[in-house]
PDB file of C-alpha atoms (C1' of nucleotides) in Angstrom:
ATOM      1  CA  MET A 573      71.086 -86.498  18.140  1.00  0.00           C
ATOM      2  CA  VAL A 574      70.427 -83.094  16.625  1.00  0.00           C
ATOM      3  CA  LEU A 575      68.967 -81.597  19.309  1.00  0.00           C
ATOM      4  CA  LYS A 576      68.380 -82.244  22.722  1.00  0.00           C
ATOM      5  CA  VAL A 577      67.527 -77.520  23.728  1.00  0.00           C
ATOM      6  CA  ARG A 578      65.605 -76.308  22.077  1.00  0.00           C
ATOM      7  CA  PRO A 579      65.679 -72.176  21.725  1.00  0.00           C
ATOM      8  CA  LYS A 580      62.258 -72.715  22.248  1.00  0.00           C
ATOM      9  CA  VAL A 581      61.793 -69.978  19.911  1.00  0.00           C
ATOM     10  CA  GLN A 582      62.949 -72.303  16.700  1.00  0.00           C
ATOM     11  CA  ALA A 583      60.355 -75.101  16.298  1.00  0.00           C
ATOM     12  CA  LEU A 584      62.712 -76.515  13.768  1.00  0.00           C
ATOM     13  CA  PRO A 585      66.660 -76.090  13.595  1.00  0.00           C
ATOM     14  CA  GLY A 586      67.402 -76.147   9.937  1.00  0.00           C
ATOM     15  CA  CYS A 587      63.289 -75.219   8.452  1.00  0.00           C
ATOM     16  CA  PRO A 588      62.607 -72.515   7.190  1.00  0.00           C
ATOM     17  CA  MET A 589      59.470 -72.537   8.509  1.00  0.00           C
ATOM     18  CA  SER A 590      61.284 -71.939  12.034  1.00  0.00           C
ATOM     19  CA  LYS A 591      63.990 -68.787  10.357  1.00  0.00           C
ATOM     20  CA  CYS A 592      61.363 -66.934   9.518  1.00  0.00           C
ATOM     21  CA  MET A 593      59.247 -67.736  12.128  1.00  0.00           C
ATOM     22  CA  GLY A 594      62.216 -67.149  15.045  1.00  0.00           C
ATOM     23  CA  LEU A 595      62.800 -63.997  13.449  1.00  0.00           C
ATOM     24  CA  LEU A 596      59.648 -62.644  13.429  1.00  0.00           C
ATOM     25  CA  GLY A 597      58.087 -64.784  16.714  1.00  0.00           C
ATOM     26  CA  GLY A 598      56.249 -62.435  19.829  1.00  0.00           C
ATOM     27  CA  LEU A 599      53.692 -60.877  20.347  1.00  0.00           C
ATOM     28  CA  TRP A 600      54.587 -57.627  18.926  1.00  0.00           C
ATOM     29  CA  THR A 601      57.439 -58.549  16.277  1.00  0.00           C
ATOM     30  CA  PRO A 602      55.242 -58.426  13.168  1.00  0.00           C
ATOM     31  CA  GLU A 603      53.897 -55.136  14.191  1.00  0.00           C
ATOM     32  CA  LEU A 604      56.467 -53.154  15.222  1.00  0.00           C
ATOM     33  CA  LEU A 605      58.683 -54.393  11.410  1.00  0.00           C
ATOM     34  CA  TRP A 606      54.754 -53.478  10.060  1.00  0.00           C
ATOM     35  CA  ALA A 607      55.559 -50.495  11.317  1.00  0.00           C
ATOM     36  CA  LEU A 608      59.544 -50.170   9.779  1.00  0.00           C
ATOM     37  CA  SER A 609      58.631 -50.936   6.528  1.00  0.00           C
ATOM     38  CA  ASN A 610      57.597 -46.988   5.322  1.00  0.00           C
ATOM     39  CA  GLY A 611      60.916 -45.621   6.548  1.00  0.00           C
ATOM     40  CA  PRO A 612      62.577 -45.105   9.788  1.00  0.00           C
ATOM     41  CA  ARG A 613      61.171 -44.302  13.050  1.00  0.00           C
ATOM     42  CA  ARG A 614      62.105 -42.714  17.079  1.00  0.00           C
ATOM     43  CA  PHE A 615      60.920 -44.832  20.077  1.00  0.00           C
ATOM     44  CA  SER A 616      58.007 -42.768  20.688  1.00  0.00           C
ATOM     45  CA  GLU A 617      57.135 -43.111  17.508  1.00  0.00           C
ATOM     46  CA  LEU A 618      56.809 -47.346  17.526  1.00  0.00           C
ATOM     47  CA  ARG A 619      55.042 -46.742  20.978  1.00  0.00           C
ATOM     48  CA  ARG A 620      52.715 -45.259  18.831  1.00  0.00           C
ATOM     49  CA  ASP A 621      52.438 -47.590  16.814  1.00  0.00           C
ATOM     50  CA  CYS A 622      51.452 -49.746  18.732  1.00  0.00           C
ATOM     51  CA  PRO A 623      49.111 -48.253  21.507  1.00  0.00           C
ATOM     52  CA  TYR A 624      48.671 -51.572  23.997  1.00  0.00           C
ATOM     53  CA  ILE A 625      53.039 -51.482  23.360  1.00  0.00           C
ATOM     54  CA  SER A 626      54.841 -51.699  27.513  1.00  0.00           C
ATOM     55  CA  ALA A 627      58.624 -49.534  27.771  1.00  0.00           C
ATOM     56  CA  LYS A 628      59.755 -52.441  29.287  1.00  0.00           C
ATOM     57  CA  VAL A 629      58.618 -55.521  26.022  1.00  0.00           C
ATOM     58  CA  LEU A 630      58.622 -52.464  23.621  1.00  0.00           C
ATOM     59  CA  THR A 631      63.018 -52.217  24.153  1.00  0.00           C
ATOM     60  CA  SER A 632      63.230 -55.968  25.404  1.00  0.00           C
ATOM     61  CA  ARG A 633      61.415 -56.044  21.494  1.00  0.00           C
ATOM     62  CA  LEU A 634      64.357 -54.107  19.784  1.00  0.00           C
ATOM     63  CA  ARG A 635      67.224 -55.033  21.296  1.00  0.00           C
ATOM     64  CA  ASP A 636      66.579 -58.505  20.580  1.00  0.00           C
ATOM     65  CA  LEU A 637      65.924 -57.574  16.518  1.00  0.00           C
ATOM     66  CA  GLU A 638      68.866 -55.936  16.845  1.00  0.00           C
ATOM     67  CA  GLN A 639      70.604 -58.212  18.027  1.00  0.00           C
ATOM     68  CA  ARG A 640      69.917 -60.683  15.540  1.00  0.00           C
ATOM     69  CA  GLY A 641      70.532 -58.279  12.841  1.00  0.00           C
ATOM     70  CA  VAL A 642      66.518 -57.300  11.560  1.00  0.00           C
ATOM     71  CA  LEU A 643      66.921 -53.740  12.824  1.00  0.00           C
ATOM     72  CA  THR A 644      69.268 -50.944  13.446  1.00  0.00           C
ATOM     73  CA  ARG A 645      69.996 -48.290  16.447  1.00  0.00           C
ATOM     74  CA  ALA A 646      71.176 -44.933  16.116  1.00  0.00           C
ATOM     75  CA  VAL A 647      71.679 -42.869  18.798  1.00  0.00           C
ATOM     76  CA  MET A 648      71.546 -39.629  17.441  1.00  0.00           C
ATOM     77  CA  PRO A 649      74.094 -37.423  19.700  1.00  0.00           C
ATOM     78  CA  THR A 650      71.071 -34.818  20.382  1.00  0.00           C
ATOM     79  CA  SER A 651      69.985 -32.420  23.321  1.00  0.00           C
ATOM     80  CA  PRO A 652      66.853 -34.484  24.405  1.00  0.00           C
ATOM     81  CA  PRO A 653      68.177 -38.196  22.906  1.00  0.00           C
ATOM     82  CA  THR A 654      66.528 -38.517  19.724  1.00  0.00           C
ATOM     83  CA  VAL A 655      66.659 -42.416  18.610  1.00  0.00           C
ATOM     84  CA  GLU A 656      66.025 -43.615  14.972  1.00  0.00           C
ATOM     85  CA  TYR A 657      65.193 -47.504  14.369  1.00  0.00           C
ATOM     86  CA  GLY A 658      65.240 -49.360  10.533  1.00  0.00           C
ATOM     87  CA  LEU A 659      65.404 -52.021   8.686  1.00  0.00           C
ATOM     88  CA  THR A 660      68.203 -53.830   7.962  1.00  0.00           C
ATOM     89  CA  ALA A 661      67.924 -56.050   5.014  1.00  0.00           C
ATOM     90  CA  LEU A 662      68.163 -58.326   6.223  1.00  0.00           C
ATOM     91  CA  GLY A 663      65.193 -56.740   8.093  1.00  0.00           C
ATOM     92  CA  GLU A 664      64.189 -55.678   4.027  1.00  0.00           C
ATOM     93  CA  ASP A 665      63.762 -59.231   2.803  1.00  0.00           C
ATOM     94  CA  LEU A 666      61.394 -60.593   6.128  1.00  0.00           C
ATOM     95  CA  LEU A 667      59.219 -57.623   4.152  1.00  0.00           C
ATOM     96  CA  PRO A 668      56.989 -59.978   1.700  1.00  0.00           C
ATOM     97  CA  ALA A 669      56.103 -63.083   3.857  1.00  0.00           C
ATOM     98  CA  ILE A 670      54.613 -59.387   7.084  1.00  0.00           C
ATOM     99  CA  ARG A 671      52.742 -57.950   3.931  1.00  0.00           C
ATOM    100  CA  SER A 672      51.659 -61.708   3.548  1.00  0.00           C
ATOM    101  CA  ILE A 673      50.530 -62.254   6.558  1.00  0.00           C
ATOM    102  CA  VAL A 674      48.500 -58.687   6.121  1.00  0.00           C
ATOM    103  CA  GLU A 675      46.778 -59.385   2.613  1.00  0.00           C
ATOM    104  CA  VAL A 676      45.382 -62.140   4.959  1.00  0.00           C
ATOM    105  CA  GLY A 677      44.964 -60.051   7.480  1.00  0.00           C
ATOM    106  CA  SER A 678      42.930 -58.511   5.646  1.00  0.00           C
ATOM    107  CA  ARG A 679      40.645 -60.557   3.919  1.00  0.00           C
ATOM    108  CA  LEU A 680      39.367 -61.762   6.907  1.00  0.00           C
ATOM    109  CA  LEU A 681      38.692 -59.110   8.202  1.00  0.00           C
ATOM    110  CA  LEU A 682      36.341 -58.630   5.932  1.00  0.00           C
ATOM    111  CA  LYS A 683      34.997 -61.711   5.404  1.00  0.00           C
ATOM    112  CA  ASP A 684      34.427 -62.613   9.071  1.00  0.00           C
ATOM    113  CA  GLY A 685      34.988 -59.239  10.526  1.00  0.00           C
ATOM    114  CA  PRO A 686      31.355 -56.831  11.376  1.00  0.00           C
ATOM    115  CA  PRO A 687      32.650 -54.464   8.744  1.00  0.00           C
ATOM    116  CA  ALA A 688      31.681 -52.081  11.407  1.00  0.00           C
ATOM    117  CA  THR A 689      31.627 -49.365   9.250  1.00  0.00           C
ATOM    118  CA  ASP A 690      33.441 -46.951  12.001  1.00  0.00           C
TER     119      ASP A 690
ATOM    120  CA  MET B 207      37.857 -47.927  27.427  1.00  0.00           C
ATOM    121  CA  VAL B 208      38.832 -51.006  24.787  1.00  0.00           C
ATOM    122  CA  LEU B 209      40.651 -53.291  26.448  1.00  0.00           C
ATOM    123  CA  LYS B 210      41.446 -54.076  29.741  1.00  0.00           C
ATOM    124  CA  VAL B 211      42.438 -57.652  29.089  1.00  0.00           C
ATOM    125  CA  ARG B 212      44.339 -58.561  25.360  1.00  0.00           C
ATOM    126  CA  PRO B 213      43.669 -62.177  24.107  1.00  0.00           C
ATOM    127  CA  LYS B 214      47.354 -61.902  25.003  1.00  0.00           C
ATOM    128  CA  VAL B 215      47.194 -63.408  21.213  1.00  0.00           C
ATOM    129  CA  GLN B 216      46.524 -60.836  19.397  1.00  0.00           C
ATOM    130  CA  ALA B 217      48.478 -57.573  19.804  1.00  0.00           C
ATOM    131  CA  LEU B 218      45.489 -55.185  17.862  1.00  0.00           C
ATOM    132  CA  PRO B 219      42.565 -56.929  17.456  1.00  0.00           C
ATOM    133  CA  GLY B 220      40.559 -55.260  14.082  1.00  0.00           C
ATOM    134  CA  CYS B 221      44.340 -55.618  13.024  1.00  0.00           C
ATOM    135  CA  PRO B 222      44.765 -57.173  10.097  1.00  0.00           C
ATOM    136  CA  MET B 223      48.573 -58.677  11.543  1.00  0.00           C
ATOM    137  CA  SER B 224      46.533 -59.880  14.342  1.00  0.00           C
ATOM    138  CA  LYS B 225      44.801 -61.289  12.726  1.00  0.00           C
ATOM    139  CA  CYS B 226      46.460 -63.600  11.312  1.00  0.00           C
ATOM    140  CA  MET B 227      49.153 -63.647  13.685  1.00  0.00           C
ATOM    141  CA  GLY B 228      46.676 -64.682  16.290  1.00  0.00           C
ATOM    142  CA  LEU B 229      45.338 -67.970  14.388  1.00  0.00           C
ATOM    143  CA  LEU B 230      49.367 -69.111  12.962  1.00  0.00           C
ATOM    144  CA  GLY B 231      50.519 -67.639  16.777  1.00  0.00           C
ATOM    145  CA  GLY B 232      51.877 -70.907  18.388  1.00  0.00           C
ATOM    146  CA  LEU B 233      55.631 -72.093  18.173  1.00  0.00           C
ATOM    147  CA  TRP B 234      54.124 -75.139  15.523  1.00  0.00           C
ATOM    148  CA  THR B 235      51.008 -74.058  14.298  1.00  0.00           C
ATOM    149  CA  PRO B 236      52.597 -72.881  11.133  1.00  0.00           C
ATOM    150  CA  GLU B 237      53.756 -76.539  10.990  1.00  0.00           C
ATOM    151  CA  LEU B 238      50.984 -78.163  10.971  1.00  0.00           C
ATOM    152  CA  LEU B 239      49.515 -75.574   8.522  1.00  0.00           C
ATOM    153  CA  TRP B 240      51.948 -76.311   6.054  1.00  0.00           C
ATOM    154  CA  ALA B 241      52.161 -80.237   7.103  1.00  0.00           C
ATOM    155  CA  LEU B 242      48.046 -79.591   6.383  1.00  0.00           C
ATOM    156  CA  SER B 243      48.239 -78.399   2.759  1.00  0.00           C
ATOM    157  CA  ASN B 244      49.579 -80.920   1.531  1.00  0.00           C
ATOM    158  CA  GLY B 245      45.968 -82.751   2.073  1.00  0.00           C
ATOM    159  CA  PRO B 246      44.585 -84.622   4.973  1.00  0.00           C
ATOM    160  CA  ARG B 247      46.912 -86.355   7.228  1.00  0.00           C
ATOM    161  CA  ARG B 248      46.609 -88.547  10.198  1.00  0.00           C
ATOM    162  CA  PHE B 249      47.834 -87.795  14.512  1.00  0.00           C
ATOM    163  CA  SER B 250      50.954 -89.751  14.173  1.00  0.00           C
ATOM    164  CA  GLU B 251      51.706 -87.746  10.040  1.00  0.00           C
ATOM    165  CA  LEU B 252      51.542 -84.541  12.040  1.00  0.00           C
ATOM    166  CA  ARG B 253      53.635 -85.979  15.322  1.00  0.00           C
ATOM    167  CA  ARG B 254      56.279 -87.835  12.704  1.00  0.00           C
ATOM    168  CA  ASP B 255      55.815 -84.171  10.770  1.00  0.00           C
ATOM    169  CA  CYS B 256      56.977 -82.147  14.107  1.00  0.00           C
ATOM    170  CA  PRO B 257      59.764 -84.301  15.997  1.00  0.00           C
ATOM    171  CA  TYR B 258      59.766 -82.504  19.081  1.00  0.00           C
ATOM    172  CA  ILE B 259      56.486 -81.647  19.800  1.00  0.00           C
ATOM    173  CA  SER B 260      54.574 -84.195  22.098  1.00  0.00           C
ATOM    174  CA  ALA B 261      51.025 -85.978  21.883  1.00  0.00           C
ATOM    175  CA  LYS B 262      49.943 -82.822  24.218  1.00  0.00           C
ATOM    176  CA  VAL B 263      50.294 -79.732  22.921  1.00  0.00           C
ATOM    177  CA  LEU B 264      49.651 -81.381  19.173  1.00  0.00           C
ATOM    178  CA  THR B 265      45.842 -82.259  20.240  1.00  0.00           C
ATOM    179  CA  SER B 266      46.421 -78.988  22.327  1.00  0.00           C
ATOM    180  CA  ARG B 267      47.373 -77.382  18.931  1.00  0.00           C
ATOM    181  CA  LEU B 268      44.759 -78.422  17.090  1.00  0.00           C
ATOM    182  CA  ARG B 269      41.931 -78.969  18.755  1.00  0.00           C
ATOM    183  CA  ASP B 270      42.826 -74.834  18.833  1.00  0.00           C
ATOM    184  CA  LEU B 271      42.667 -74.665  15.910  1.00  0.00           C
ATOM    185  CA  GLU B 272      39.638 -76.465  14.897  1.00  0.00           C
ATOM    186  CA  GLN B 273      37.299 -74.904  18.429  1.00  0.00           C
ATOM    187  CA  ARG B 274      38.965 -70.918  15.740  1.00  0.00           C
ATOM    188  CA  GLY B 275      38.106 -72.861  12.607  1.00  0.00           C
ATOM    189  CA  VAL B 276      41.233 -73.579  10.911  1.00  0.00           C
ATOM    190  CA  LEU B 277      40.795 -76.705  10.321  1.00  0.00           C
ATOM    191  CA  THR B 278      38.158 -80.341  10.643  1.00  0.00           C
ATOM    192  CA  ARG B 279      39.093 -83.589  12.593  1.00  0.00           C
ATOM    193  CA  ALA B 280      37.211 -86.610  11.528  1.00  0.00           C
ATOM    194  CA  VAL B 281      37.217 -89.249  13.682  1.00  0.00           C
ATOM    195  CA  MET B 282      36.837 -93.230  11.088  1.00  0.00           C
ATOM    196  CA  PRO B 283      35.175 -95.069  13.478  1.00  0.00           C
ATOM    197  CA  THR B 284      37.399 -97.656  12.080  1.00  0.00           C
ATOM    198  CA  SER B 285      38.617-101.097  15.292  1.00  0.00           C
ATOM    199  CA  PRO B 286      42.229 -98.761  15.530  1.00  0.00           C
ATOM    200  CA  PRO B 287      40.884 -95.309  15.675  1.00  0.00           C
ATOM    201  CA  THR B 288      41.379 -93.369  13.548  1.00  0.00           C
ATOM    202  CA  VAL B 289      41.565 -89.263  13.416  1.00  0.00           C
ATOM    203  CA  GLU B 290      42.426 -87.410   9.556  1.00  0.00           C
ATOM    204  CA  TYR B 291      42.051 -83.162  10.174  1.00  0.00           C
ATOM    205  CA  GLY B 292      42.384 -81.170   7.220  1.00  0.00           C
ATOM    206  CA  LEU B 293      42.580 -77.763   6.333  1.00  0.00           C
ATOM    207  CA  THR B 294      39.221 -76.041   6.522  1.00  0.00           C
ATOM    208  CA  ALA B 295      38.505 -73.131   3.245  1.00  0.00           C
ATOM    209  CA  LEU B 296      39.353 -70.621   7.180  1.00  0.00           C
ATOM    210  CA  GLY B 297      42.673 -72.402   7.230  1.00  0.00           C
ATOM    211  CA  GLU B 298      43.389 -72.403   2.917  1.00  0.00           C
ATOM    212  CA  ASP B 299      42.592 -69.071   3.296  1.00  0.00           C
ATOM    213  CA  LEU B 300      46.044 -68.943   5.265  1.00  0.00           C
ATOM    214  CA  LEU B 301      48.028 -71.280   3.645  1.00  0.00           C
ATOM    215  CA  PRO B 302      49.599 -67.618   1.293  1.00  0.00           C
ATOM    216  CA  ALA B 303      50.254 -66.375   4.306  1.00  0.00           C
ATOM    217  CA  ILE B 304      52.112 -69.138   4.993  1.00  0.00           C
ATOM    218  CA  ARG B 305      53.602 -69.821   1.289  1.00  0.00           C
ATOM    219  CA  SER B 306      55.047 -67.091   1.956  1.00  0.00           C
ATOM    220  CA  ILE B 307      56.414 -67.642   5.250  1.00  0.00           C
ATOM    221  CA  VAL B 308      58.475 -71.092   3.730  1.00  0.00           C
ATOM    222  CA  GLU B 309      59.581 -68.935   1.031  1.00  0.00           C
ATOM    223  CA  VAL B 310      61.016 -66.067   3.007  1.00  0.00           C
ATOM    224  CA  GLY B 311      63.019 -68.458   5.400  1.00  0.00           C
ATOM    225  CA  SER B 312      63.743 -70.936   2.251  1.00  0.00           C
ATOM    226  CA  ARG B 313      66.095 -67.461   1.193  1.00  0.00           C
ATOM    227  CA  LEU B 314      67.376 -67.100   5.291  1.00  0.00           C
ATOM    228  CA  LEU B 315      68.804 -69.934   4.671  1.00  0.00           C
ATOM    229  CA  LEU B 316      70.615 -70.169   1.566  1.00  0.00           C
ATOM    230  CA  LYS B 317      71.849 -66.855   2.804  1.00  0.00           C
ATOM    231  CA  ASP B 318      73.239 -66.640   6.148  1.00  0.00           C
ATOM    232  CA  GLY B 319      72.571 -70.718   6.824  1.00  0.00           C
ATOM    233  CA  PRO B 320      75.440 -73.194   5.843  1.00  0.00           C
ATOM    234  CA  PRO B 321      74.660 -75.511   4.173  1.00  0.00           C
ATOM    235  CA  ALA B 322      75.828 -77.877   7.487  1.00  0.00           C
ATOM    236  CA  THR B 323      75.581 -80.934   6.031  1.00  0.00           C
ATOM    237  CA  ASP B 324      74.156 -82.550   9.490  1.00  0.00           C
TER     238      ASP B 324
ATOM    239  C1'  DC C1143      46.407 -95.348  17.475  1.00  0.00           C
ATOM    240  C1'  DT C1144      44.703 -91.254  19.483  1.00  0.00           C
ATOM    241  C1'  DG C1145      44.488 -89.697  23.265  1.00  0.00           C
ATOM    242  C1'  DT C1146      44.280 -87.694  28.673  1.00  0.00           C
ATOM    243  C1'  DA C1147      46.679 -86.521  33.019  1.00  0.00           C
ATOM    244  C1'  DT C1148      49.480 -83.704  35.438  1.00  0.00           C
ATOM    245  C1'  DC C1149      53.715 -81.424  37.114  1.00  0.00           C
ATOM    246  C1'  DC C1150      56.811 -78.183  36.751  1.00  0.00           C
ATOM    247  C1'  DC C1151      59.396 -75.012  33.910  1.00  0.00           C
ATOM    248  C1'  DC C1152      60.519 -70.734  31.937  1.00  0.00           C
ATOM    249  C1'  DG C1153      60.106 -66.917  28.693  1.00  0.00           C
ATOM    250  C1'  DT C1154      57.023 -63.490  27.082  1.00  0.00           C
ATOM    251  C1'  DG C1155      54.640 -59.480  28.259  1.00  0.00           C
ATOM    252  C1'  DG C1156      52.584 -56.109  31.634  1.00  0.00           C
ATOM    253  C1'  DA C1157      51.797 -52.593  35.471  1.00  0.00           C
ATOM    254  C1'  DT C1158      54.869 -49.340  38.311  1.00  0.00           C
ATOM    255  C1'  DA C1159      58.739 -46.679  39.005  1.00  0.00           C
ATOM    256  C1'  DC C1160      62.933 -44.564  38.657  1.00  0.00           C
ATOM    257  C1'  DT C1161      66.553 -42.111  35.977  1.00  0.00           C
ATOM    258  C1'  DG C1162      69.900 -39.776  32.687  1.00  0.00           C
TER     259       DG C1162
ATOM    260  C1'  DC D 708      62.762 -38.635  25.073  1.00  0.00           C
ATOM    261  C1'  DA D 709      64.697 -43.663  25.955  1.00  0.00           C
ATOM    262  C1'  DG D 710      65.330 -46.218  28.300  1.00  0.00           C
ATOM    263  C1'  DT D 711      65.364 -48.935  32.962  1.00  0.00           C
ATOM    264  C1'  DA D 712      64.921 -51.546  36.971  1.00  0.00           C
ATOM    265  C1'  DT D 713      61.404 -54.876  39.821  1.00  0.00           C
ATOM    266  C1'  DC D 714      57.972 -58.015  40.527  1.00  0.00           C
ATOM    267  C1'  DC D 715      54.712 -60.444  38.687  1.00  0.00           C
ATOM    268  C1'  DA D 716      50.769 -63.182  35.785  1.00  0.00           C
ATOM    269  C1'  DC D 717      50.278 -66.243  32.980  1.00  0.00           C
ATOM    270  C1'  DG D 718      50.369 -69.987  29.207  1.00  0.00           C
ATOM    271  C1'  DG D 719      52.685 -71.730  26.301  1.00  0.00           C
ATOM    272  C1'  DG D 720      55.622 -75.737  26.101  1.00  0.00           C
ATOM    273  C1'  DG D 721      57.698 -80.326  27.885  1.00  0.00           C
ATOM    274  C1'  DA D 722      58.621 -85.430  30.647  1.00  0.00           C
ATOM    275  C1'  DT D 723      55.961 -88.612  32.253  1.00  0.00           C
ATOM    276  C1'  DA D 724      52.356 -91.756  32.484  1.00  0.00           C
ATOM    277  C1'  DC D 725      48.298 -93.718  32.130  1.00  0.00           C
ATOM    278  C1'  DA D 726      43.608 -94.679  28.963  1.00  0.00           C
ATOM    279  C1'  DG D 727      39.124 -96.402  25.287  1.00  0.00           C
TER     280       DG D 727
END
DNA sequence: CTGTATCCCCGTGGATACTG
DNA sequence: CAGTATCCACGGGGATACAG
């Protein structure tokens, strides 16, 4: 048998769907990649982009994505430390899916979501 | 304030990304929608489509998606009960995102994933 | 065939406090 | 500024057994 223990984050290894979802799974991951799609951003900027994320979770997601080769982490040796996160080639590869998700979500919000005009 | 308790499955209510991800979040959800994109399927067929899913989880995901209006559940009054699940209009709306995810995943598998033939 | 009912594991995510 | 360190809650997901 191929699978005694699944990665838990990946339903079906070898499956395109799972391959991609394993990368952008996690509550905040898509938001982060979306934020980074406009160019590199710093830790505090990402916190502002994801208002309700905690520092711990942000760090762990960031580390995770870095380890998976989705993004890069660059520490600038400035007096107050400055860190910039940016997408790798792999991270860029994910953008079409991200964009598609955003598009679909936008359409759904227009439909059932009351415009709310606010 | 707006958010004491978040739905947990939706990072930022009102955000297109979260709107969409809230629907196709969950380990097996995308796989199920993908399986249903070819037309209605029965419970046992879905089990075969997702080899490692348990009956409990399959049921709960199915019920969840039904309640969210993503799919329909039709019980055929046959001697051995037969149940067919199919996508609703909302479910179909999600397909572009699903397809995009599959495409991205396929490309990723081609790149880093050695054919492995296993 | 199509589920239910339990029980349990564990990872994600959150809150808070502290640090170089 | 950019994290670490704890501790905790929750729910998803899994295994197994049973049921209409």
